Coordinates of C-alpha atoms in Angstrom, one line a residue:
Chain A
X1 CA 15.4 0.5 8.9
X2 CA 14.5 1.1 5.8
X3 CA 13.2 4.9 4.9
X4 CA 11.6 5.0 1.0
X5 CA 11.2 8.8 -0.2
X6 CA 9.2 10.7 -2.6
X7 CA 10.0 13.8 -4.6
X8 CA 8.3 15.7 -5.8
X9 CA 4.8 15.5 -2.8
X10 CA 2.8 17.7 -5.5
X11 CA 3.0 17.8 -9.2
X12 CA 0.4 19.6 -12.1
X13 CA 0.8 19.1 -15.6
X14 CA -0.6 19.9 -18.6
X15 CA -1.5 17.5 -20.4
X16 CA 0.9 16.0 -23.5
X17 CA 3.8 16.2 -21.6
X18 CA 5.8 13.5 -20.0
X19 CA 6.9 13.3 -16.9
X20 CA 8.2 11.9 -13.8
X21 CA 8.4 10.5 -10.9
X22 CA 11.4 10.2 -7.8
X23 CA 11.5 7.6 -5.7
X24 CA 14.8 7.3 -2.9
X25 CA 15.5 4.5 -0.7
X26 CA 18.0 3.5 1.7
X27 CA 18.4 0.4 2.5
X28 CA 19.5 -0.6 -0.8
X29 CA 18.8 -4.9 0.6
X30 CA 15.7 -5.3 -1.3
X31 CA 13.6 -8.1 -3.0
X32 CA 12.0 -5.9 -5.7
X33 CA 10.3 -2.2 -5.9
X34 CA 6.9 -1.8 -6.6
X35 CA 5.1 1.5 -7.9
X36 CA 1.2 1.7 -7.0
X37 CA -1.5 4.0 -7.9
X38 CA -4.0 5.4 -5.4
X39 CA -7.1 7.5 -6.3
X40 CA -9.6 9.8 -3.8
X41 CA -11.0 7.3 -1.8
X42 CA -10.0 4.1 -3.1
X43 CA -7.2 1.3 -2.2
X44 CA -3.7 1.1 -4.4
X45 CA -3.8 -0.7 -7.9
X46 CA -0.5 -2.5 -9.5
X47 CA 1.4 -0.5 -11.8
X48 CA 4.6 -2.2 -12.1
X49 CA 6.8 -4.4 -10.4
X50 CA 10.6 -4.3 -10.9
X51 CA 12.6 -7.1 -9.0
X52 CA 16.2 -7.1 -7.0
X53 CA 17.4 -8.3 -10.4
X54 CA 16.0 -6.4 -13.2
X55 CA 16.6 -2.2 -14.5
X56 CA 12.8 -1.5 -15.3
X57 CA 10.2 -2.8 -16.4
X58 CA 7.5 -1.7 -18.8
X59 CA 3.3 -1.1 -19.3
X60 CA 2.3 1.1 -22.2
X61 CA 3.1 4.5 -21.2
X62 CA 4.7 3.5 -18.0
X63 CA 8.4 3.2 -17.8
X64 CA 9.9 2.5 -13.9
X65 CA 13.4 1.6 -13.9
X66 CA 15.8 1.2 -10.5
X67 CA 19.0 1.2 -9.4
X68 CA 20.1 -0.7 -6.5
X69 CA 22.9 0.7 -5.5
X70 CA 22.1 4.4 -5.6
X71 CA 18.4 3.1 -3.6
X72 CA 16.3 4.6 -6.7
X73 CA 13.5 4.2 -8.9
X74 CA 11.6 6.5 -11.4
X75 CA 8.4 6.0 -13.0
X76 CA 8.3 7.8 -16.1
X77 CA 4.5 8.5 -18.1
X78 CA 4.9 9.9 -21.3
X79 CA 2.2 11.3 -23.6
X80 CA 0.6 12.4 -19.5
X81 CA -3.6 12.2 -19.7
X82 CA -5.7 13.8 -17.4
X83 CA -7.3 10.0 -17.2
X84 CA -3.7 9.9 -14.6
X85 CA -4.1 12.4 -12.6
X86 CA -3.7 10.2 -9.4
X87 CA -1.5 9.6 -5.7
X88 CA 1.5 7.4 -7.2
X89 CA 3.5 5.1 -4.1
X90 CA 6.0 3.3 -4.7
X91 CA 6.8 0.8 -2.0
X92 CA 10.0 -1.4 -1.7
X93 CA 10.5 -5.5 -0.2
X94 CA 12.9 -5.9 2.2
X95 CA 11.5 -7.9 5.2
X96 CA 8.2 -6.2 4.9
X97 CA 7.2 -3.9 2.6
X98 CA 7.5 -0.4 3.0
X99 CA 5.7 2.6 1.2
X100 CA 6.7 6.3 0.1
X101 CA 4.5 9.1 1.1
X102 CA 3.8 8.9 -2.5
X103 CA 3.5 12.5 -5.7
X104 CA 0.2 13.5 -6.7
X105 CA -0.3 14.0 -9.5
X106 CA -2.4 16.3 -11.7
X107 CA -2.6 16.7 -15.1
X108 CA -4.8 19.4 -16.4
X109 CA -6.3 19.5 -20.1
Chain B
X1 CA -13.9 -13.0 -9.3
X2 CA -11.6 -12.9 -6.4
X3 CA -11.8 -9.8 -5.0
X4 CA -10.5 -8.2 -0.9
X5 CA -13.3 -6.3 1.0
X6 CA -13.6 -4.3 3.4
X7 CA -16.2 -3.6 6.4
X8 CA -17.2 -1.1 7.3
X9 CA -16.3 2.0 4.4
X10 CA -16.5 4.7 6.6
X11 CA -16.7 4.5 10.7
X12 CA -17.1 6.8 13.1
X13 CA -16.6 6.1 17.0
X14 CA -16.2 7.5 20.2
X15 CA -12.9 7.4 22.5
X16 CA -12.1 4.2 24.6
X17 CA -14.5 1.8 22.5
X18 CA -13.5 -1.2 21.2
X19 CA -13.3 -1.3 16.9
X20 CA -13.8 -4.4 14.7
X21 CA -12.3 -3.7 11.6
X22 CA -13.5 -6.8 8.5
X23 CA -11.5 -8.0 5.5
X24 CA -12.4 -10.7 4.2
X25 CA -10.7 -11.6 0.9
X26 CA -11.6 -15.0 -1.9
X27 CA -8.0 -15.1 -3.3
X28 CA -7.6 -17.6 -1.3
X29 CA -4.0 -16.2 -0.1
X30 CA -2.0 -17.3 3.1
X31 CA -0.9 -14.0 3.0
X32 CA -2.4 -11.2 4.4
X33 CA -2.1 -7.8 5.9
X34 CA -3.4 -4.2 7.7
X35 CA -1.8 -0.9 7.1
X36 CA -3.2 2.7 8.0
X37 CA -2.1 5.1 5.6
X38 CA -2.0 9.4 7.2
X39 CA -0.9 12.2 5.7
X40 CA 3.0 12.9 5.8
X41 CA 3.7 8.9 6.8
X42 CA 2.0 7.3 3.6
X43 CA 1.2 3.3 4.4
X44 CA 2.5 1.4 7.8
X45 CA 2.3 -1.5 9.1
X46 CA 0.1 -2.5 12.0
X47 CA 0.4 -6.7 11.6
X48 CA -0.1 -9.3 9.5
X49 CA -0.4 -13.1 9.4
X50 CA 1.4 -15.6 6.9
X51 CA -1.2 -17.8 7.1
X52 CA -4.1 -19.7 10.2
X53 CA -2.9 -19.2 13.6
X54 CA -0.5 -17.4 12.4
X55 CA -0.1 -13.5 13.3
X56 CA 2.9 -10.4 13.3
X57 CA 3.7 -6.8 15.5
X58 CA 4.5 -4.5 12.4
X59 CA 5.4 -1.3 13.1
X60 CA 2.8 0.2 14.1
X61 CA 0.8 -2.6 16.3
X62 CA 0.2 -0.6 19.8
X63 CA -3.4 -0.3 20.2
X64 CA -4.4 -3.3 18.0
X65 CA -4.9 -6.3 17.7
X66 CA -5.2 -9.2 15.0
X67 CA -6.4 -12.9 14.6
X68 CA -7.1 -14.9 11.7
X69 CA -9.0 -18.2 12.2
X70 CA -9.2 -19.0 8.6
X71 CA -7.6 -18.0 4.8
X72 CA -10.4 -15.9 4.2
X73 CA -10.5 -13.5 7.1
X74 CA -7.9 -11.2 8.9
X75 CA -10.5 -8.6 11.4
X76 CA -8.2 -5.6 13.2
X77 CA -9.4 -4.9 16.5
X78 CA -8.9 -1.4 17.9
X79 CA -9.1 -2.6 21.8
X80 CA -9.7 1.1 23.3
X81 CA -10.2 3.3 20.6
X82 CA -8.3 6.6 20.7
X83 CA -8.9 9.9 18.3
X84 CA -4.8 9.3 16.9
X85 CA -6.1 6.0 15.7
X86 CA -8.2 8.2 13.6
X87 CA -6.9 7.2 9.9
X88 CA -7.2 5.7 7.0
X89 CA -7.2 1.3 7.4
X90 CA -6.6 -1.3 4.1
X91 CA -6.5 -4.2 3.8
X92 CA -3.6 -6.5 1.5
X93 CA -3.6 -10.3 0.8
X94 CA -0.6 -11.6 -1.6
X95 CA 0.6 -14.3 -3.0
X96 CA 3.9 -14.8 -4.3
X97 CA 4.2 -16.4 -8.7
X98 CA 7.7 -17.7 -9.5
X99 CA 10.1 -16.1 -5.9
X100 CA 7.7 -12.7 -6.4
X101 CA 4.7 -11.8 -3.9
X102 CA 1.9 -8.9 -5.5
X103 CA -0.2 -8.0 -2.9
X104 CA -3.5 -7.2 -3.4
X105 CA -5.6 -4.0 -1.7
X106 CA -9.4 -3.9 -0.6
X107 CA -11.1 -0.4 -1.1
X108 CA -9.9 1.0 2.7
X109 CA -12.3 1.0 5.8
X110 CA -11.9 5.6 7.3
X111 CA -12.2 6.2 11.1
X112 CA -13.0 9.1 12.0
X113 CA -12.3 8.5 16.3
X114 CA -13.9 11.3 18.2

């Protein structure tokens, strides 16, 4: 059974810092990995999707990497802003989409 | 614009009552999913459907049922609500482009079972 773990569970940083969120998964037989953003009381918004054959994807200040063999992914956020405050979830697609518990990020002005 | 909606957004019910949560999508997606989100567990899959008349059990399906009579809707029914089913419920639909499946999520329904 696939298990997805995200560390840390919560993170607080001052505005402008670069930061890294971590995701690990136990079964490397995946089709893709996605990073989502969730704002309080809202649904999930897809940020980046990395296919199993890819190593990384970039969108603006976000960069996600995937090392399938070691079962790890990172989400790098450059020059963080208060508007980045949210919960970030990673999810791996195998036979179904399996989510990690999320990292709650607070960026302080 | 295409979208996915859920209703109600908030619901309070009593144990033992039957509750139905609605999910409606206008993406014309074949695939639809129901998840629950709880602290410490992330999102867990309850049921999913790959098309009309198709339903499948997910990781935490006990106490829940779904039916798919058309492409747009996948209602989730709690046959006899229990306090353990207090949670936030998310519906999602997905398509597959160039071999990549992307799920789109609704805004969620917050359910409290007293």
